């Protein structure tokens, strides 16, 4: 079992920055993926970005956030971060982190095994 707890959401003005955290606990894996998804009201959950570990790290981002969002990891804290810059009102959503027990998962939310509870990010114009 893996437990994920997100934090860091809140209200931010357009053009501003915010950092979300996803703290993981429980079973450890030598290869894994942690992704961020988001869901706006009335919309389907969408892929934001992914961090994978397979002896080396790799990241991938959705086109909508590429160049603005960055995923990083702090091993000592078992935490993955989503740094969001140049925020836009259309970034408003509940943001979720998800854990895949294999590193080769990608954008499909159903490939991920564990989910956090979500944290609300609201970007005002």
CSV table of N, CA and C in Angstrom, one decimal:
chain,number,residue,atom,x,y,z
A,1,UNK,N,0.8,-1.2,0.0
A,1,UNK,CA,0.0,0.0,0.0
A,1,UNK,C,0.9,1.3,0.0
A,2,UNK,N,0.4,2.2,-0.7
A,2,UNK,CA,1.1,3.5,-0.7
A,2,UNK,C,0.0,4.6,-0.4
A,3,UNK,N,0.4,5.5,0.5
A,3,UNK,CA,-0.5,6.6,0.9
A,3,UNK,C,0.1,7.9,0.3
A,4,UNK,N,-0.7,8.7,-0.3
A,4,UNK,CA,-0.3,10.0,-0.8
A,4,UNK,C,-1.1,11.1,-0.2
A,5,UNK,N,-0.4,12.2,0.2
A,5,UNK,CA,-1.1,13.3,0.7
A,5,UNK,C,-0.6,14.6,0.0
A,6,UNK,N,-1.6,15.2,-0.6
A,6,UNK,CA,-1.2,16.5,-1.3
A,6,UNK,C,-1.4,17.7,-0.4
A,7,UNK,N,-0.7,18.7,-0.7
A,7,UNK,CA,-0.8,20.0,0.0
A,7,UNK,C,-0.3,21.1,-0.8
A,8,UNK,N,-0.6,22.3,-0.4
A,8,UNK,CA,-0.1,23.5,-1.1
A,8,UNK,C,-1.1,24.2,-2.0
A,9,UNK,N,-2.3,23.7,-2.1
A,9,UNK,CA,-3.3,24.4,-2.9
A,9,UNK,C,-3.7,25.7,-2.3
A,10,UNK,N,-4.5,26.5,-3.1
A,10,UNK,CA,-5.0,27.7,-2.5
A,10,UNK,C,-5.4,28.7,-3.7
A,11,UNK,N,-5.6,29.9,-3.3
A,11,UNK,CA,-5.9,31.0,-4.3
A,11,UNK,C,-4.7,31.7,-4.7
A,12,UNK,N,-4.5,32.0,-6.0
A,12,UNK,CA,-3.4,32.7,-6.5
A,12,UNK,C,-3.8,33.5,-7.7
A,13,UNK,N,-3.2,34.7,-7.9
A,13,UNK,CA,-3.6,35.5,-9.0
A,13,UNK,C,-2.9,35.0,-10.3
A,14,UNK,N,-3.6,35.3,-11.4
A,14,UNK,CA,-3.0,35.0,-12.7
A,14,UNK,C,-1.6,35.6,-12.8
A,15,UNK,N,-0.7,34.7,-13.3
A,15,UNK,CA,0.7,35.1,-13.5
A,15,UNK,C,1.5,34.8,-12.3
A,16,UNK,N,0.9,34.3,-11.2
A,16,UNK,CA,1.6,34.0,-10.0
A,16,UNK,C,2.1,32.5,-10.1
A,17,UNK,N,2.7,32.1,-8.9
A,17,UNK,CA,3.2,30.8,-8.8
A,17,UNK,C,2.7,30.1,-7.6
A,18,UNK,N,2.7,28.8,-7.6
A,18,UNK,CA,2.3,28.0,-6.5
A,18,UNK,C,3.0,26.6,-6.6
A,19,UNK,N,3.3,26.1,-5.4
A,19,UNK,CA,4.0,24.8,-5.4
A,19,UNK,C,3.1,23.8,-4.6
A,20,UNK,N,2.8,22.7,-5.3
A,20,UNK,CA,2.1,21.6,-4.6
A,20,UNK,C,3.1,20.5,-4.2
A,21,UNK,N,2.7,19.9,-3.1
A,21,UNK,CA,3.5,18.8,-2.6
A,21,UNK,C,2.7,17.5,-2.6
A,22,UNK,N,3.3,16.4,-2.8
A,22,UNK,CA,2.7,15.1,-2.7
A,22,UNK,C,3.7,14.2,-1.8
A,23,UNK,N,3.3,14.0,-0.6
A,23,UNK,CA,4.1,13.2,0.3
A,23,UNK,C,3.6,11.8,0.3
A,24,UNK,N,4.6,10.9,0.0
A,24,UNK,CA,4.3,9.5,-0.1
A,24,UNK,C,4.8,8.7,1.1
A,25,UNK,N,4.0,7.7,1.5
A,25,UNK,CA,4.4,6.8,2.6
A,25,UNK,C,3.9,5.4,2.3
A,26,UNK,N,4.5,4.4,3.0
A,26,UNK,CA,4.1,3.1,2.9
A,26,UNK,C,5.2,2.3,2.1
A,27,UNK,N,4.7,1.3,1.3
A,27,UNK,CA,5.6,0.4,0.6
A,27,UNK,C,6.5,1.2,-0.3
A,28,UNK,N,7.8,0.8,-0.5
A,28,UNK,CA,8.7,1.4,-1.4
A,28,UNK,C,8.9,0.5,-2.6
A,29,UNK,N,9.2,1.2,-3.7
A,29,UNK,CA,9.4,0.5,-5.0
A,29,UNK,C,10.7,1.0,-5.7
A,30,UNK,N,11.4,0.1,-6.3
A,30,UNK,CA,12.6,0.5,-7.0
A,30,UNK,C,12.3,1.2,-8.3
A,31,UNK,N,11.2,0.9,-8.9
A,31,UNK,CA,10.8,1.6,-10.1
A,31,UNK,C,9.4,2.0,-9.9
A,32,UNK,N,9.1,3.3,-10.3
A,32,UNK,CA,7.7,3.8,-10.1
A,32,UNK,C,7.5,5.0,-10.9
A,33,UNK,N,6.3,5.5,-10.9
A,33,UNK,CA,5.9,6.7,-11.5
A,33,UNK,C,5.0,7.5,-10.6
A,34,UNK,N,5.2,8.8,-10.5
A,34,UNK,CA,4.3,9.7,-9.8
A,34,UNK,C,3.8,10.7,-10.8
A,35,UNK,N,2.5,10.8,-10.9
A,35,UNK,CA,2.0,11.8,-11.9
A,35,UNK,C,1.1,12.8,-11.2
A,36,UNK,N,0.9,13.9,-11.8
A,36,UNK,CA,-0.1,14.9,-11.4
A,36,UNK,C,-1.2,14.9,-12.5
A,37,UNK,N,-2.4,14.9,-12.0
A,37,UNK,CA,-3.6,15.1,-12.8
A,37,UNK,C,-4.4,16.3,-12.2
A,38,UNK,N,-5.3,16.8,-13.0
A,38,UNK,CA,-6.2,17.8,-12.5
A,38,UNK,C,-7.6,17.7,-13.1
A,39,UNK,N,-8.5,18.2,-12.3
A,39,UNK,CA,-9.9,18.1,-12.8
A,39,UNK,C,-10.6,19.4,-12.4
A,40,UNK,N,-11.1,20.1,-13.5
A,40,UNK,CA,-11.8,21.3,-13.3
A,40,UNK,C,-13.3,21.0,-13.3
A,41,UNK,N,-14.1,21.8,-12.7
A,41,UNK,CA,-15.6,21.6,-12.6
A,41,UNK,C,-16.2,21.3,-14.0
A,42,UNK,N,-16.9,20.2,-14.1
A,42,UNK,CA,-17.6,19.8,-15.3
A,42,UNK,C,-16.7,19.3,-16.4
A,43,UNK,N,-15.4,19.0,-16.1
A,43,UNK,CA,-14.5,18.5,-17.0
A,43,UNK,C,-13.9,17.2,-16.6
A,44,UNK,N,-13.4,16.4,-17.5
A,44,UNK,CA,-12.8,15.2,-17.2
A,44,UNK,C,-11.4,15.4,-16.5
A,45,UNK,N,-10.9,14.4,-15.8
A,45,UNK,CA,-9.6,14.5,-15.2
A,45,UNK,C,-8.6,14.5,-16.3
A,46,UNK,N,-7.6,15.4,-16.2
A,46,UNK,CA,-6.6,15.4,-17.3
A,46,UNK,C,-5.2,15.3,-16.7
A,47,UNK,N,-4.3,14.7,-17.5
A,47,UNK,CA,-2.9,14.5,-17.2
A,47,UNK,C,-2.2,15.8,-17.2
A,48,UNK,N,-1.4,16.1,-16.2
A,48,UNK,CA,-0.6,17.3,-16.1
A,48,UNK,C,0.9,17.0,-16.4
A,49,UNK,N,1.4,16.0,-15.7
A,49,UNK,CA,2.8,15.7,-15.8
A,49,UNK,C,3.2,14.4,-15.0
A,50,UNK,N,4.4,13.9,-15.3
A,50,UNK,CA,4.7,12.6,-14.7
A,50,UNK,C,6.2,12.6,-14.4
A,51,UNK,N,6.6,12.0,-13.2
A,51,UNK,CA,7.9,11.8,-12.8
A,51,UNK,C,8.1,10.3,-12.8
A,52,UNK,N,9.1,9.8,-13.4
A,52,UNK,CA,9.4,8.3,-13.3
A,52,UNK,C,10.8,8.1,-12.7
A,53,UNK,N,10.9,6.9,-12.1
A,53,UNK,CA,12.2,6.5,-11.6
A,53,UNK,C,12.4,5.1,-12.0
A,54,UNK,N,13.5,4.8,-12.7
A,54,UNK,CA,13.9,3.5,-13.1
A,54,UNK,C,15.4,3.4,-13.0
A,55,UNK,N,16.0,3.8,-11.9
A,55,UNK,CA,17.4,4.0,-11.8
A,55,UNK,C,17.9,5.4,-12.2
A,56,UNK,N,17.1,6.0,-13.0
A,56,UNK,CA,17.3,7.4,-13.4
A,56,UNK,C,15.9,8.0,-13.5
A,57,UNK,N,15.9,9.3,-13.3
A,57,UNK,CA,14.7,10.0,-13.3
A,57,UNK,C,14.3,10.6,-14.7
A,58,UNK,N,13.1,10.8,-14.9
A,58,UNK,CA,12.6,11.3,-16.2
A,58,UNK,C,11.3,12.1,-15.9
A,59,UNK,N,11.0,13.1,-16.6
A,59,UNK,CA,9.8,13.8,-16.5
A,59,UNK,C,9.1,14.1,-17.9
A,60,UNK,N,7.8,14.2,-17.9
A,60,UNK,CA,7.1,14.5,-19.1
A,60,UNK,C,5.9,15.3,-18.7
A,61,UNK,N,5.6,16.3,-19.6
A,61,UNK,CA,4.5,17.2,-19.3
A,61,UNK,C,3.5,17.3,-20.4
A,62,UNK,N,2.3,17.6,-20.0
A,62,UNK,CA,1.2,17.9,-21.0
A,62,UNK,C,1.6,19.2,-21.7
A,63,UNK,N,1.2,19.3,-23.0
A,63,UNK,CA,1.5,20.5,-23.7
A,63,UNK,C,1.0,21.8,-23.1
A,64,UNK,N,-0.2,21.6,-22.4
A,64,UNK,CA,-0.8,22.8,-21.8
A,64,UNK,C,0.0,23.4,-20.7
A,65,UNK,N,0.9,22.7,-20.1
A,65,UNK,CA,1.7,23.2,-18.9
A,65,UNK,C,3.2,23.2,-19.2
A,66,UNK,N,3.6,22.7,-20.3
A,66,UNK,CA,5.0,22.6,-20.6
A,66,UNK,C,5.7,24.0,-20.6
A,67,UNK,N,6.8,24.1,-20.0
A,67,UNK,CA,7.5,25.3,-19.8
A,67,UNK,C,7.0,26.2,-18.7
A,68,UNK,N,5.9,25.8,-18.1
A,68,UNK,CA,5.4,26.6,-16.9
A,68,UNK,C,5.4,25.7,-15.6
A,69,UNK,N,5.2,24.4,-15.8
A,69,UNK,CA,5.1,23.6,-14.6
A,69,UNK,C,6.4,22.7,-14.6
A,70,UNK,N,6.9,22.4,-13.4
A,70,UNK,CA,8.0,21.5,-13.2
A,70,UNK,C,7.8,20.5,-12.1
A,71,UNK,N,8.1,19.3,-12.3
A,71,UNK,CA,8.0,18.2,-11.3
A,71,UNK,C,9.4,17.9,-10.8
A,72,UNK,N,9.5,17.8,-9.4
A,72,UNK,CA,10.8,17.5,-8.8
A,72,UNK,C,10.5,16.6,-7.6
A,73,UNK,N,11.6,16.0,-7.2
A,73,UNK,CA,11.5,15.0,-6.1
A,73,UNK,C,12.5,15.3,-5.0
A,74,UNK,N,12.1,15.1,-3.8
A,74,UNK,CA,13.0,15.2,-2.6
A,74,UNK,C,13.0,13.8,-2.0
A,75,UNK,N,14.1,13.1,-2.2
A,75,UNK,CA,14.2,11.7,-1.7
A,75,UNK,C,14.1,11.6,-0.2
A,76,UNK,N,14.8,12.5,0.5
A,76,UNK,CA,14.8,12.5,1.9
A,76,UNK,C,13.5,12.7,2.6
A,77,UNK,N,12.6,13.4,1.9
A,77,UNK,CA,11.2,13.7,2.4
A,77,UNK,C,10.2,12.8,1.7
A,78,UNK,N,10.6,11.9,0.8
A,78,UNK,CA,9.6,11.1,0.1
A,78,UNK,C,8.5,11.9,-0.5
A,79,UNK,N,8.9,13.0,-1.1
A,79,UNK,CA,7.9,14.0,-1.5
A,79,UNK,C,8.2,14.4,-3.0
A,80,UNK,N,7.2,14.5,-3.7
A,80,UNK,CA,7.3,15.0,-5.1
A,80,UNK,C,6.5,16.4,-5.2
A,81,UNK,N,7.1,17.3,-5.9
A,81,UNK,CA,6.6,18.6,-6.0
A,81,UNK,C,6.1,19.0,-7.4
A,82,UNK,N,5.1,19.8,-7.4
A,82,UNK,CA,4.7,20.4,-8.7
A,82,UNK,C,4.8,21.9,-8.6
A,83,UNK,N,5.8,22.4,-9.2
A,83,UNK,CA,6.0,23.9,-9.2
A,83,UNK,C,5.3,24.5,-10.4
A,84,UNK,N,4.4,25.4,-10.1
A,84,UNK,CA,3.5,25.9,-11.1
A,84,UNK,C,3.8,27.4,-11.2
A,85,UNK,N,4.3,27.8,-12.4
A,85,UNK,CA,4.6,29.3,-12.6
A,85,UNK,C,3.7,29.8,-13.8
A,86,UNK,N,3.6,31.1,-13.8
A,86,UNK,CA,2.8,31.8,-14.9
A,86,UNK,C,1.4,31.2,-14.9
A,87,UNK,N,0.8,31.1,-13.8
A,87,UNK,CA,-0.5,30.4,-13.7
A,87,UNK,C,-1.6,31.2,-14.5
A,88,UNK,N,-2.5,30.5,-15.0
A,88,UNK,CA,-3.6,31.1,-15.8
A,88,UNK,C,-5.0,30.7,-15.1
A,89,UNK,N,-6.0,31.4,-15.3
A,89,UNK,CA,-7.3,31.0,-14.8
A,89,UNK,C,-7.7,29.6,-15.2
A,90,UNK,N,-7.3,29.2,-16.4
A,90,UNK,CA,-7.7,27.9,-16.9
A,90,UNK,C,-6.9,26.8,-16.2
A,91,UNK,N,-6.0,27.1,-15.3
A,91,UNK,CA,-5.3,26.1,-14.5
A,91,UNK,C,-6.1,25.8,-13.2
A,92,UNK,N,-7.2,26.5,-13.0
A,92,UNK,CA,-8.0,26.3,-11.8
A,92,UNK,C,-8.6,24.8,-11.9
A,93,UNK,N,-8.3,24.1,-10.8
A,93,UNK,CA,-8.8,22.7,-10.8
A,93,UNK,C,-8.4,22.1,-9.5
A,94,UNK,N,-8.9,20.9,-9.2
A,94,UNK,CA,-8.4,20.1,-8.1
A,94,UNK,C,-7.3,19.3,-8.7
A,95,UNK,N,-6.1,19.4,-8.0
A,95,UNK,CA,-5.0,18.7,-8.5
A,95,UNK,C,-4.7,17.4,-7.6
A,96,UNK,N,-4.5,16.3,-8.3
A,96,UNK,CA,-4.3,15.0,-7.7
A,96,UNK,C,-2.9,14.5,-8.0
A,97,UNK,N,-2.2,13.9,-7.1
A,97,UNK,CA,-1.0,13.1,-7.4
A,97,UNK,C,-1.4,11.6,-7.4
A,98,UNK,N,-0.8,10.9,-8.2
A,98,UNK,CA,-1.1,9.5,-8.4
A,98,UNK,C,0.2,8.7,-8.5
A,99,UNK,N,0.2,7.5,-8.0
A,99,UNK,CA,1.4,6.6,-7.9
A,99,UNK,C,1.2,5.4,-8.8
A,100,UNK,N,2.1,5.1,-9.7
A,100,UNK,CA,2.1,3.9,-10.4
A,100,UNK,C,3.2,3.0,-10.0
A,101,UNK,N,2.9,1.7,-9.8
A,101,UNK,CA,3.8,0.8,-9.2
A,101,UNK,C,4.8,0.2,-10.3
A,102,UNK,N,4.6,0.6,-11.5
A,102,UNK,CA,5.5,0.4,-12.6
A,102,UNK,C,5.9,1.8,-13.2
A,103,UNK,N,7.1,1.9,-13.7
A,103,UNK,CA,7.5,3.2,-14.2
A,103,UNK,C,7.0,3.5,-15.6
A,104,UNK,N,6.5,2.5,-16.3
A,104,UNK,CA,6.2,2.8,-17.7
A,104,UNK,C,4.7,3.2,-17.9
A,105,UNK,N,4.1,3.7,-16.8
A,105,UNK,CA,2.7,4.2,-17.0
A,105,UNK,C,2.8,5.6,-17.6
A,106,UNK,N,1.7,6.0,-18.2
A,106,UNK,CA,1.8,7.3,-18.9
A,106,UNK,C,0.6,8.2,-18.6
A,107,UNK,N,-0.2,8.6,-19.5
A,107,UNK,CA,-1.2,9.6,-19.3
A,107,UNK,C,-2.5,9.0,-18.9
A,108,UNK,N,-2.7,7.7,-18.9
A,108,UNK,CA,-4.0,7.1,-18.6
A,108,UNK,C,-4.1,7.0,-17.1
A,109,UNK,N,-5.1,7.7,-16.5
A,109,UNK,CA,-5.3,7.7,-15.1
A,109,UNK,C,-5.5,6.3,-14.6
A,110,UNK,N,-6.1,5.4,-15.4
A,110,UNK,CA,-6.4,4.1,-14.9
A,110,UNK,C,-5.2,3.2,-14.7
A,111,UNK,N,-4.1,3.6,-15.2
A,111,UNK,CA,-2.8,2.9,-15.0
A,111,UNK,C,-2.2,3.1,-13.7
A,112,UNK,N,-2.7,4.1,-12.9
A,112,UNK,CA,-2.1,4.4,-11.6
A,112,UNK,C,-2.9,3.7,-10.5
A,113,UNK,N,-2.1,3.3,-9.5
A,113,UNK,CA,-2.6,2.4,-8.5
A,113,UNK,C,-3.1,3.1,-7.2
A,114,UNK,N,-2.5,4.2,-6.9
A,114,UNK,CA,-2.8,4.9,-5.7
A,114,UNK,C,-3.0,6.4,-6.0
A,115,UNK,N,-3.9,7.0,-5.2
A,115,UNK,CA,-4.2,8.4,-5.4
A,115,UNK,C,-4.3,9.2,-4.1
A,116,UNK,N,-3.9,10.4,-4.2
A,116,UNK,CA,-4.1,11.3,-3.1
A,116,UNK,C,-5.6,11.9,-3.1
A,117,UNK,N,-5.9,12.7,-2.1
A,117,UNK,CA,-7.2,13.2,-1.9
A,117,UNK,C,-7.5,14.4,-2.8
A,118,UNK,N,-6.4,15.0,-3.3
A,118,UNK,CA,-6.6,16.2,-4.1
A,118,UNK,C,-6.5,17.5,-3.3
A,119,UNK,N,-6.0,18.5,-4.0
A,119,UNK,CA,-5.9,19.9,-3.4
A,119,UNK,C,-6.4,20.9,-4.4
A,120,UNK,N,-7.2,21.8,-4.0
A,120,UNK,CA,-7.8,22.8,-4.9
A,120,UNK,C,-6.8,23.9,-5.2
A,121,UNK,N,-6.7,24.3,-6.5
A,121,UNK,CA,-5.9,25.4,-6.9
A,121,UNK,C,-6.9,26.3,-7.7
A,122,UNK,N,-7.0,27.6,-7.2
A,122,UNK,CA,-7.8,28.5,-7.9
A,122,UNK,C,-7.0,29.7,-8.3
A,123,UNK,N,-7.1,30.0,-9.6
A,123,UNK,CA,-6.3,31.1,-10.2
A,123,UNK,C,-7.3,32.2,-10.6
A,124,UNK,N,-7.2,33.4,-10.0
A,124,UNK,CA,-8.1,34.5,-10.2
A,124,UNK,C,-7.5,35.3,-11.3
A,125,UNK,N,-8.4,35.9,-12.1
A,125,UNK,CA,-8.0,36.8,-13.3
A,125,UNK,C,-7.9,38.2,-12.9
